[in-house]
PDB file of C-alpha atoms in Angstrom:
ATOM      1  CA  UNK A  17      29.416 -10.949  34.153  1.00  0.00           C
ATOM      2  CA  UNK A  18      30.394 -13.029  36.999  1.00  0.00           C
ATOM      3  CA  UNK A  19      27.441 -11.421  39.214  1.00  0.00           C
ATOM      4  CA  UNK A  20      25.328 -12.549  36.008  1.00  0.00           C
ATOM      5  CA  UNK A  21      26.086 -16.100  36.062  1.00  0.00           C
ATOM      6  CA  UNK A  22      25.973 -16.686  39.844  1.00  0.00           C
ATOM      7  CA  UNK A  23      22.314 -15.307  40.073  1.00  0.00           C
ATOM      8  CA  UNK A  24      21.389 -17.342  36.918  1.00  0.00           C
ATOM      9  CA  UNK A  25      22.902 -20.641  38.463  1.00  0.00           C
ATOM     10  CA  UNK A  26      21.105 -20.045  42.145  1.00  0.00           C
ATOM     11  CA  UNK A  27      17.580 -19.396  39.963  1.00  0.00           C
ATOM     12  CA  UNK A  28      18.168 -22.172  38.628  1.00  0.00           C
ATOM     13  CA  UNK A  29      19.176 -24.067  41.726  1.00  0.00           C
ATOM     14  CA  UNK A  30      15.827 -22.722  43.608  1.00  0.00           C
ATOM     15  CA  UNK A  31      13.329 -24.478  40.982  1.00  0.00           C
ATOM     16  CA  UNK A  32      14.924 -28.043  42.058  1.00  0.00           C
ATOM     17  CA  UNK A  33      14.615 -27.285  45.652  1.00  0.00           C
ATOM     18  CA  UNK A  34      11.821 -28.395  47.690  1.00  0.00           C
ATOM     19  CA  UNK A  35       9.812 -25.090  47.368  1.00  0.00           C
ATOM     20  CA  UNK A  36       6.529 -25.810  45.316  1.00  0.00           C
ATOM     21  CA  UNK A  37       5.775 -23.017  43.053  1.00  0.00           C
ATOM     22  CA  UNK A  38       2.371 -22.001  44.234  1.00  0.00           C
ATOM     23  CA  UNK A  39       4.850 -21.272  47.854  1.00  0.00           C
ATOM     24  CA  UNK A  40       6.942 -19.262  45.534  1.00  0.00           C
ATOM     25  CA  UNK A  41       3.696 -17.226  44.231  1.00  0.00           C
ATOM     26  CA  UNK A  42       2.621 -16.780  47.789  1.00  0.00           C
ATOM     27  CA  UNK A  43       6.096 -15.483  49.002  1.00  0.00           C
ATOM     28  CA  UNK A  44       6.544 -11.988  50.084  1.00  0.00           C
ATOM     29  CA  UNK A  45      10.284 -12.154  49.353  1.00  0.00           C
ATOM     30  CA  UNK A  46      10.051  -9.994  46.034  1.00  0.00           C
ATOM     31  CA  UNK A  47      13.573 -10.354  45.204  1.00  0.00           C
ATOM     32  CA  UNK A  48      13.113 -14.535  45.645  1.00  0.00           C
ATOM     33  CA  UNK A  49      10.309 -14.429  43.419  1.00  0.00           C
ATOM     34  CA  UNK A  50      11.734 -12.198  40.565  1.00  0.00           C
ATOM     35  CA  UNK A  51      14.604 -14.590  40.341  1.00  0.00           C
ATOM     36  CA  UNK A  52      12.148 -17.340  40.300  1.00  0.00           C
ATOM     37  CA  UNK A  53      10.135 -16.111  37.579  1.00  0.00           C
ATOM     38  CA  UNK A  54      13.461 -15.722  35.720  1.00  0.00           C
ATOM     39  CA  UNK A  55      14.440 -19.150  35.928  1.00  0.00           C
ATOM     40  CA  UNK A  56      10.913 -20.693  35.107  1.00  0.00           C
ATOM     41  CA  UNK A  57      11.197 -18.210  31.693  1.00  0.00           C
ATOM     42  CA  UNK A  58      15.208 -20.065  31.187  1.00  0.00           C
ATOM     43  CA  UNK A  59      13.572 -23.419  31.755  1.00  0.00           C
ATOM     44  CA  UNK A  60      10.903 -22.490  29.027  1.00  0.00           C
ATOM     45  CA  UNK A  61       8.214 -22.804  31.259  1.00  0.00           C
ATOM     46  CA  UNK A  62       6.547 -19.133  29.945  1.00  0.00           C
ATOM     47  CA  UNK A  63       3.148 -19.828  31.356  1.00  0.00           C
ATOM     48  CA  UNK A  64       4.421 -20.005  35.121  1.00  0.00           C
ATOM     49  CA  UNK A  65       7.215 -17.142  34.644  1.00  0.00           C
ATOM     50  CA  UNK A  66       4.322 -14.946  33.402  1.00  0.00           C
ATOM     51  CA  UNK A  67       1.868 -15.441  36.337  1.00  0.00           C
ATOM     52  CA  UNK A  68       4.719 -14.483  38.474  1.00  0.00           C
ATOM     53  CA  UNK A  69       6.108 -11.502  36.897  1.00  0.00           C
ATOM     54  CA  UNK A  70       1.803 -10.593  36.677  1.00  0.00           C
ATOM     55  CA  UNK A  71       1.772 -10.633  40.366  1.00  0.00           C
ATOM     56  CA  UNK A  72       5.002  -8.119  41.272  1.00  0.00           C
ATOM     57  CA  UNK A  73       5.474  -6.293  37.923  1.00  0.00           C
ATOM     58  CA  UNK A  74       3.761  -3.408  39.744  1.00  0.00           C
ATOM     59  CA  UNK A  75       5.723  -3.387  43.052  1.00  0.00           C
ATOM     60  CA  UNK A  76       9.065  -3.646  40.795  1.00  0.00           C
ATOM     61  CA  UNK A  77       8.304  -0.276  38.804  1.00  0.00           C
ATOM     62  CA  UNK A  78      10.586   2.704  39.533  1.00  0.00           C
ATOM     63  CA  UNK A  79      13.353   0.249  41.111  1.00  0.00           C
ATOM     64  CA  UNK A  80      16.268  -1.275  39.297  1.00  0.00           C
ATOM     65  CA  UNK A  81      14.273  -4.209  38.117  1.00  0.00           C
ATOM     66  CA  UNK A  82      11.742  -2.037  37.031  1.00  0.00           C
ATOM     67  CA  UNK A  83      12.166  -2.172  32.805  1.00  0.00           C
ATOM     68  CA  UNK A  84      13.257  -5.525  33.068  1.00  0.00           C
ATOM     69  CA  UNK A  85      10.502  -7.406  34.460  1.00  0.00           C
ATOM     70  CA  UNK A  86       7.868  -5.914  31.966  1.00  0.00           C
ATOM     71  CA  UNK A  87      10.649  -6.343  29.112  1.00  0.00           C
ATOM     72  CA  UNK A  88      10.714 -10.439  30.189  1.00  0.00           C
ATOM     73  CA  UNK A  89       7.134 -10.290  30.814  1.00  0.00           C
ATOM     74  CA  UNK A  90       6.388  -9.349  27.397  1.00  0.00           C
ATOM     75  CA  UNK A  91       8.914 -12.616  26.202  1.00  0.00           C
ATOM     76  CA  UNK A  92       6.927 -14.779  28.079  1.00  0.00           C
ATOM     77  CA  UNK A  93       3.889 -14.416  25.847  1.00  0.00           C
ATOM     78  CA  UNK A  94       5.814 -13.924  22.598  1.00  0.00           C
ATOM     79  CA  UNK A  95       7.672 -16.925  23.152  1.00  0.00           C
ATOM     80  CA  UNK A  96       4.460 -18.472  24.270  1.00  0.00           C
ATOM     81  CA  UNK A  97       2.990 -17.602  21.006  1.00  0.00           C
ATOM     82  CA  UNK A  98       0.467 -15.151  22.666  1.00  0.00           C
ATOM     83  CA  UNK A  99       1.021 -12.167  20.351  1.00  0.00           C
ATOM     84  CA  UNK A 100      -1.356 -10.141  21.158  1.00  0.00           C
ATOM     85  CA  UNK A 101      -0.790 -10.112  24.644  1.00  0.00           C
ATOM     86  CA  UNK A 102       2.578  -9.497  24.366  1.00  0.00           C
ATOM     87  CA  UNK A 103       2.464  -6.845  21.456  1.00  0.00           C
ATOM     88  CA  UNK A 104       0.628  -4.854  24.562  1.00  0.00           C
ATOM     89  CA  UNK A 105       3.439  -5.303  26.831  1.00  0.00           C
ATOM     90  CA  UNK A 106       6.193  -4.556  24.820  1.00  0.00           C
ATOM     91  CA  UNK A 107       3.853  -1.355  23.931  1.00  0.00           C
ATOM     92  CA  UNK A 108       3.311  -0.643  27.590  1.00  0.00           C
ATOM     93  CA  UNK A 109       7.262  -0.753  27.949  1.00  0.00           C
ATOM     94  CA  UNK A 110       8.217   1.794  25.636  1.00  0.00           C
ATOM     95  CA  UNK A 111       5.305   4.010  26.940  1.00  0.00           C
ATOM     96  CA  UNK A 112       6.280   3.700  29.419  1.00  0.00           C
ATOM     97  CA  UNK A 113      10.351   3.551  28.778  1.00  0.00           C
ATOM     98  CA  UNK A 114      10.417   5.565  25.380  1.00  0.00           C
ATOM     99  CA  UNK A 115      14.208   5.966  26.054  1.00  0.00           C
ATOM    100  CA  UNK A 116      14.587   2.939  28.070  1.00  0.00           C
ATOM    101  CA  UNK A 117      17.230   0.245  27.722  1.00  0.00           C
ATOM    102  CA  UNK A 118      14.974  -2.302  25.538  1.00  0.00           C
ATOM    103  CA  UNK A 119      12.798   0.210  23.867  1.00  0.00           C
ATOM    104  CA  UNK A 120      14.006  -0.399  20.397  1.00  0.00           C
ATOM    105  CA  UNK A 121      13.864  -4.060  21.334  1.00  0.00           C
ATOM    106  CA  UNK A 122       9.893  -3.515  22.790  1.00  0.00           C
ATOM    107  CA  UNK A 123       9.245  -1.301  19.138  1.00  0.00           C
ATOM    108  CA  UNK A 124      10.272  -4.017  16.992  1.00  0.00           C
ATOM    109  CA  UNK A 125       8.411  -6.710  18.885  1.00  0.00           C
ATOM    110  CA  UNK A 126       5.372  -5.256  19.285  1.00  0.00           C
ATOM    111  CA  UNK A 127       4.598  -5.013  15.421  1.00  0.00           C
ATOM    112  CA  UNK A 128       6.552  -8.474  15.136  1.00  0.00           C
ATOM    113  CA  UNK A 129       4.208  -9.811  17.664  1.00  0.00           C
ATOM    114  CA  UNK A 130       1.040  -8.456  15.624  1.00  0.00           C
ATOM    115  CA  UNK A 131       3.018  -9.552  11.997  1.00  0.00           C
ATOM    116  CA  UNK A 132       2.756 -13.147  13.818  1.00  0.00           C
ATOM    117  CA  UNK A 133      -0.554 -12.933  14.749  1.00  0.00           C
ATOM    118  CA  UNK A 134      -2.589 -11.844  11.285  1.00  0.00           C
ATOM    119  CA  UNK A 135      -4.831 -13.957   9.610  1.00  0.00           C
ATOM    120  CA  UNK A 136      -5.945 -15.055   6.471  1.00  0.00           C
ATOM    121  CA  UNK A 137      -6.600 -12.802   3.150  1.00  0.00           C
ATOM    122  CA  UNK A 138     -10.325 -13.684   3.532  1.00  0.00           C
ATOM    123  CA  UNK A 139     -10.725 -12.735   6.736  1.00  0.00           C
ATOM    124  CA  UNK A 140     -10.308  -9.330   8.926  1.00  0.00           C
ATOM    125  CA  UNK A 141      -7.198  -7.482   8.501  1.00  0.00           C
ATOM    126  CA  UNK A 142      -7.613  -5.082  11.258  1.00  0.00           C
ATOM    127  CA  UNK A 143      -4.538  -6.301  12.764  1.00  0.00           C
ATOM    128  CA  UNK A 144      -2.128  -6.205   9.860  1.00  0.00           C
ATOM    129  CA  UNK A 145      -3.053  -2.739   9.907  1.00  0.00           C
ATOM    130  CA  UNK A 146      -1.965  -2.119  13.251  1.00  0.00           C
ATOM    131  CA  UNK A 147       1.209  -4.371  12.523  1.00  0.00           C
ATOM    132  CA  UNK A 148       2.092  -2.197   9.314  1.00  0.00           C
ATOM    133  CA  UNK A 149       1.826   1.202  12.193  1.00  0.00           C
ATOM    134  CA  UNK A 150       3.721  -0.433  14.899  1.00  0.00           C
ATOM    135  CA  UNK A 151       6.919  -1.684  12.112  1.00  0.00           C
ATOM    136  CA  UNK A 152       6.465   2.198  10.371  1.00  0.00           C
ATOM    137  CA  UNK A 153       6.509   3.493  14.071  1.00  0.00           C
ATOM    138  CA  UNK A 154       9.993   1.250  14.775  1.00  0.00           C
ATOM    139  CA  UNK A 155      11.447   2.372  11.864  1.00  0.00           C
ATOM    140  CA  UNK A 156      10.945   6.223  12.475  1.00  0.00           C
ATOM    141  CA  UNK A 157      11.929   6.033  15.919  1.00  0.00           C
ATOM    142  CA  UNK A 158      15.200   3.805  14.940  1.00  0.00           C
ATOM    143  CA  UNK A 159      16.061   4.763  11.351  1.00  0.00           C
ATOM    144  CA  UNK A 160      19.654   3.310  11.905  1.00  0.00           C
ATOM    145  CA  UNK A 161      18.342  -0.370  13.511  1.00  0.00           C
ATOM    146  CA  UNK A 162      20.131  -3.181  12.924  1.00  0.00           C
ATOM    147  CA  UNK A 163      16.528  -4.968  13.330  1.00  0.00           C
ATOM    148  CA  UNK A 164      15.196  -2.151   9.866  1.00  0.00           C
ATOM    149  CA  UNK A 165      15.448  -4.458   7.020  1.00  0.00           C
ATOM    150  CA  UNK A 166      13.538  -6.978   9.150  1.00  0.00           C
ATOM    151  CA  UNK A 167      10.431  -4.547   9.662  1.00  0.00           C
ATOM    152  CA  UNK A 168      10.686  -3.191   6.076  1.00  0.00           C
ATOM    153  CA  UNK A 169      10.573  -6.988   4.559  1.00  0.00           C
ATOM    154  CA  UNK A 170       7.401  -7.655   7.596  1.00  0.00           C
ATOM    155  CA  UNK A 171       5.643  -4.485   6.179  1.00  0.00           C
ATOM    156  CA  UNK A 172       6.351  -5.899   2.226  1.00  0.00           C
ATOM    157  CA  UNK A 173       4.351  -9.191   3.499  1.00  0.00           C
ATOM    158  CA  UNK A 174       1.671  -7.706   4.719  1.00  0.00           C
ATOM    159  CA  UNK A 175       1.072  -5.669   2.125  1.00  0.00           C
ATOM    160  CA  UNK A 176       1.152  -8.369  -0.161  1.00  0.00           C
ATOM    161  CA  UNK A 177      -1.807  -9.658   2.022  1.00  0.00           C
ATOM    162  CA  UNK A 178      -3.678  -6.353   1.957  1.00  0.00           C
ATOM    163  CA  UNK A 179      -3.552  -6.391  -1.697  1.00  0.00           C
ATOM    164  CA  UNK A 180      -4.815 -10.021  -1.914  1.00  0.00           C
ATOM    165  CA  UNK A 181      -7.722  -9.474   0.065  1.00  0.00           C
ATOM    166  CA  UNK A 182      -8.831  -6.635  -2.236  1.00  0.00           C
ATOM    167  CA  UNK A 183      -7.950  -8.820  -5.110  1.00  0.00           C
ATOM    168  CA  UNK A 184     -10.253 -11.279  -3.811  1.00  0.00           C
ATOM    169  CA  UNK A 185     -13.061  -9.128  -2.641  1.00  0.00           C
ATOM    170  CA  UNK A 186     -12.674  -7.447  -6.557  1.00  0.00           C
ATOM    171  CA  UNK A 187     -13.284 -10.908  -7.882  1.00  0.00           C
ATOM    172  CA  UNK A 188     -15.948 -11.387  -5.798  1.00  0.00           C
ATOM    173  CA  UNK A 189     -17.684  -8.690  -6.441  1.00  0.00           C
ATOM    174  CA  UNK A 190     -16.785  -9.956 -10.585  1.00  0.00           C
ATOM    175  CA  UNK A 191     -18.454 -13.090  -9.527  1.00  0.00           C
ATOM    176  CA  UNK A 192     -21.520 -11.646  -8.195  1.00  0.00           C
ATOM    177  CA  UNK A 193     -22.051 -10.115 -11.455  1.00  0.00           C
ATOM    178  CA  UNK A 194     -26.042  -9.208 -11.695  1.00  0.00           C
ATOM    179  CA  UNK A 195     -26.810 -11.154  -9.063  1.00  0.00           C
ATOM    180  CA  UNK A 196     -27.559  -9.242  -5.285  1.00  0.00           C
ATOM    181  CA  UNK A 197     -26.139  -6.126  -7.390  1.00  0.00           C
ATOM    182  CA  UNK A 198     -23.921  -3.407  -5.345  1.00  0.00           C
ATOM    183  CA  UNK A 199     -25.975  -0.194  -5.721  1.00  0.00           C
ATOM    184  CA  UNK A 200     -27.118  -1.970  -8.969  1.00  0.00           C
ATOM    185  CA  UNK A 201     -23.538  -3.029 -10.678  1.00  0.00           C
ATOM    186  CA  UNK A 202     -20.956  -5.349  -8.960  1.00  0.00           C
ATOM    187  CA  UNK A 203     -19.232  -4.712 -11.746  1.00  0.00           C
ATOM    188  CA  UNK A 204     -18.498  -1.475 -10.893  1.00  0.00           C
ATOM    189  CA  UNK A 205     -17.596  -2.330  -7.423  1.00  0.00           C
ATOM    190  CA  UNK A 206     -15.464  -5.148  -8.767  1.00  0.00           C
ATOM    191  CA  UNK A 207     -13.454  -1.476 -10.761  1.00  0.00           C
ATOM    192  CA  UNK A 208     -13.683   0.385  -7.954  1.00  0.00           C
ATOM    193  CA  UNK A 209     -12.117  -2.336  -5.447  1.00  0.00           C
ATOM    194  CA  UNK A 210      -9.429  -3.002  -7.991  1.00  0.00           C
ATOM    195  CA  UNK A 211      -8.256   0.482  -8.733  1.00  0.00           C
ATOM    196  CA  UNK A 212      -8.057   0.865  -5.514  1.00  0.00           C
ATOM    197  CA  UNK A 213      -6.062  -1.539  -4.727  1.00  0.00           C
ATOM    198  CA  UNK A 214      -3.670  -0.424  -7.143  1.00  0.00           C
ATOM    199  CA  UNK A 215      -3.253   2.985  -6.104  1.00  0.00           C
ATOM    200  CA  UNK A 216      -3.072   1.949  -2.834  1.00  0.00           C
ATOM    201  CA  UNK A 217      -0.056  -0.856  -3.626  1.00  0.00           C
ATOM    202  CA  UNK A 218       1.285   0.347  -7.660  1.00  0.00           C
ATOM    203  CA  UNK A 219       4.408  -2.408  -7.167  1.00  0.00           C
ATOM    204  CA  UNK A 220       2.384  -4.972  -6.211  1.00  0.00           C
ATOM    205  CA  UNK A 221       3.072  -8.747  -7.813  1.00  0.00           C
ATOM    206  CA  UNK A 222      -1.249  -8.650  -8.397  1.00  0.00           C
ATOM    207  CA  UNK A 223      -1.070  -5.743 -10.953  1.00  0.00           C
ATOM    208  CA  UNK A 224      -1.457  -7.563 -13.968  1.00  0.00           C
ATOM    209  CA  UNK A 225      -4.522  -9.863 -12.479  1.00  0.00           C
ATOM    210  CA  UNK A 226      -6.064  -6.848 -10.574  1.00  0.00           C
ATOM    211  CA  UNK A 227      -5.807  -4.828 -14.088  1.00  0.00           C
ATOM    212  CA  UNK A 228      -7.100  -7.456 -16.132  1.00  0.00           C
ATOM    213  CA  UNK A 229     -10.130  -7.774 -13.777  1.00  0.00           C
ATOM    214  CA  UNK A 230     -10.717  -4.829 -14.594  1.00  0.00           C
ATOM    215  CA  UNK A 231     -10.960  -5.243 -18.096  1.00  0.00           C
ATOM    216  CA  UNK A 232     -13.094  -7.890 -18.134  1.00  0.00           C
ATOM    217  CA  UNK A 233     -15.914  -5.917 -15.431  1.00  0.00           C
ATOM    218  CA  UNK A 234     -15.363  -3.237 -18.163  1.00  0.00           C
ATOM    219  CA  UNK A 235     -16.757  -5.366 -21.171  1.00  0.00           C
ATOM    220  CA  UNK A 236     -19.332  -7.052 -18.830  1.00  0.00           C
ATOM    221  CA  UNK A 237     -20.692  -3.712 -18.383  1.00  0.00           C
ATOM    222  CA  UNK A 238     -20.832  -2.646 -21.509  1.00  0.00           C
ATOM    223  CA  UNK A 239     -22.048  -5.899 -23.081  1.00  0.00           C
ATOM    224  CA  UNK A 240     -25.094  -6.429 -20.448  1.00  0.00           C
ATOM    225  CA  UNK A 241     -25.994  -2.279 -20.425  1.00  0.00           C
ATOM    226  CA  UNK A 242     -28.923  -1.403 -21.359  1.00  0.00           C
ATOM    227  CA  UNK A 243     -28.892   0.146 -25.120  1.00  0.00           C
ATOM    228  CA  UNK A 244     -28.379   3.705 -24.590  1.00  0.00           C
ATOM    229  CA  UNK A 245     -25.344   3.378 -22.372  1.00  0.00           C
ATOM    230  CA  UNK A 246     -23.482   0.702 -24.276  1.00  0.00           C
ATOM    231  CA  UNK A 247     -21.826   3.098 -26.768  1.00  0.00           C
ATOM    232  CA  UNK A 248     -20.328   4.833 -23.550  1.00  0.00           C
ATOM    233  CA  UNK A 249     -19.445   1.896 -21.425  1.00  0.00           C
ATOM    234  CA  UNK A 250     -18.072   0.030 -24.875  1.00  0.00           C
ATOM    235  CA  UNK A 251     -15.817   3.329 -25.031  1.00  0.00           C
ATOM    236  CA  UNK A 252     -14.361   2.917 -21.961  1.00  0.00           C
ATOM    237  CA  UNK A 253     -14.018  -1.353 -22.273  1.00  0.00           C
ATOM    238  CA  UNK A 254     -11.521   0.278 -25.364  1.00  0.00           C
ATOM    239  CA  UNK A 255      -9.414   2.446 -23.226  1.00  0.00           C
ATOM    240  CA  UNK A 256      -8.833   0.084 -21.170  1.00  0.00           C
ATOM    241  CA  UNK A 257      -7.889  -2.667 -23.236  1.00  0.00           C
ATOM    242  CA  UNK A 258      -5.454  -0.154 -24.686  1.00  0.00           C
ATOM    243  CA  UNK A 259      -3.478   0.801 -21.109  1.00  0.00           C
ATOM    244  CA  UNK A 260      -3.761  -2.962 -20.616  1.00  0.00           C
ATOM    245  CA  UNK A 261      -1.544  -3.870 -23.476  1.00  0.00           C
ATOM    246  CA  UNK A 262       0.926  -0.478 -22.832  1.00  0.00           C
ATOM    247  CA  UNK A 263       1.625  -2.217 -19.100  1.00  0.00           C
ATOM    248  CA  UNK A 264       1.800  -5.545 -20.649  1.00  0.00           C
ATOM    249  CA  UNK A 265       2.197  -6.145 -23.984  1.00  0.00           C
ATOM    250  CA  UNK A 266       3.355  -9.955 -23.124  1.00  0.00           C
ATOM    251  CA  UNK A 267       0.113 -10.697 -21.228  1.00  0.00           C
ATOM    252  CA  UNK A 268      -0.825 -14.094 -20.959  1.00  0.00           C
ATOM    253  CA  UNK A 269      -4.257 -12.555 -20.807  1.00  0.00           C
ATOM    254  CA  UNK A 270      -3.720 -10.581 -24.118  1.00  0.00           C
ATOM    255  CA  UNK A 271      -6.252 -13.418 -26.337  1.00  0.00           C
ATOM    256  CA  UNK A 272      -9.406 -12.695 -23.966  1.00  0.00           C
ATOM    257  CA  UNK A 273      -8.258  -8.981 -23.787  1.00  0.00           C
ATOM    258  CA  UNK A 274      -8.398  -9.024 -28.352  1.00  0.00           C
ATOM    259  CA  UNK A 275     -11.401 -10.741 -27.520  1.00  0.00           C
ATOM    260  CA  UNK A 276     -13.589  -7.817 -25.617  1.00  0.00           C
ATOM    261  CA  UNK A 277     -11.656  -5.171 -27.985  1.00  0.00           C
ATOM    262  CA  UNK A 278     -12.641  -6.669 -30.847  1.00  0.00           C
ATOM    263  CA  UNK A 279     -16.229  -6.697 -29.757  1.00  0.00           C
ATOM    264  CA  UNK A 280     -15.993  -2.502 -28.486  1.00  0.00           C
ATOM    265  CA  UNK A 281     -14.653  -1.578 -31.501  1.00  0.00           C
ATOM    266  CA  UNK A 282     -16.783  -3.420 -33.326  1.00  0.00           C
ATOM    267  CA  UNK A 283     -19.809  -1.826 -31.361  1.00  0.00           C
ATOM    268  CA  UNK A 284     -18.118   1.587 -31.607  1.00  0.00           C
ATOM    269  CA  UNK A 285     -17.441   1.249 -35.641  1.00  0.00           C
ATOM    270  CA  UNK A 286     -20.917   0.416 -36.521  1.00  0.00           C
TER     271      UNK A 286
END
């Protein structure tokens, strides 16, 4: 511990010395520059503490400052706020490491650092996906982690986003109605996007809006067919409407649901 603290204090006492940085980057003295880089990352200064470890992080592997260095270089752009940068260093440690002394540590971080770095529902969620992999990966690797119910509440989130970003592409495609028509019917790409979804996510807080979507591309379906397949389409508006009101017989939606069931039936009856 002692050994600790006295390195910490002389890295700290080198960065108020008269040695410029770019003398420190230049330096052959390995050892000198590690602790360098070190105290730049303890002053917060990431941006220099990464350049350095970038220059000897090579030389260091297989010695005793070997995991360490690419552990801190990782930090640097995590704490930095360049996620993706360091979700590939943290992943290059425990390839590297995969029994090493931070490799649950690198795990976690490397789907934390993607969680921190997805975007909005609208846009593309190819990195969520790769977050959702990385946290399932952590958690299979480190059932008993502290650091579990962390990933497990991550993974929760983003699938709360996945699921919004097919709710939103299923209303878009509900939107769209007849106009610029997927393979003819939006409406049934509007269904298709929404079942989907919820068969893909069956918990999710979206299930009553995703189903009721549903409903409604149903009846606009079956009210804008052509004559010979309204009977059919009509038929299945009615099944619908009746699994609708099993889930949720409370539905704030229930008057517009009556509303297209009453028409079906109606159509059905006569």
């Amino acid at each position: 511990m002692k050994n600790c603290l006295y390195t910490l204090i002389a890295a700290l006492l080198m960065l108020s010395s008269c040695d410029s940085y770019n003398k420190i980057l230049t330096t052959n003295n390995i050892d000198y520059k590690y602790e360098a880089a070190k105290a730049y990352y303890l002053k917060g200064d990431y941006s220099k503490a990464a350049q350095l470890l970038e220059s000897m992080v090579t030389l260091l592997k297989g010695g005793d400052k070997a995991e360490e260095s690419l552990i801190l270089l990782a930090k640097c752009y995590y704490d930095s706020k360049d996620y993706d940068t360091a979700s590939q260093y943290f992943k290059v440690y425990y390839t590297n490491y995969p029994r090493g002394e931070f490799a649950e540590y690198a795990r976690f971080h490397s789907g934390k650092s993607l969680f921190m770095d997805i975007t909005e529902p609208e846009l593309d969620q190819s990195g969520t996906y790769l977050a959702i992999s990385e946290l399932q990966l952590f958690m299979e690797y480190f059932p008993l982690s502290k650091l579990r119910p962390e990933a497990q509440d991550m993974i929760v989130k983003m699938h709360d986003l996945l699921v919004e970003k097919d709710f939103l592409s299923a209303k878009l495609y509900y939107d769209l109605g007849d106009f610029m028509a997927y393979k003819g019917n939006n409406y049934l790409a509007c269904i298709i996007t929404a079942q989907n979804a919820l068969k893909d996510y069956p918990y999710t807080g979206l299930r009553e809006e995703l189903s009721m979507l549903i409903l409604r591309a149903r009846y606009q379906m079956a009210h804008k067919s052509v004559e010979e397949k309204k009977y059919e389409r009509y038929r299945e508006t009615i099944d619908e409407y009746y699994a609708f009101k099993t889930e949720f017989p409370d539905s704030k939606y229930l008057d517009e649901a009556e509303k297209f069931f009453k028409e079906a039936k109606g159509f059905v009856n006569d």
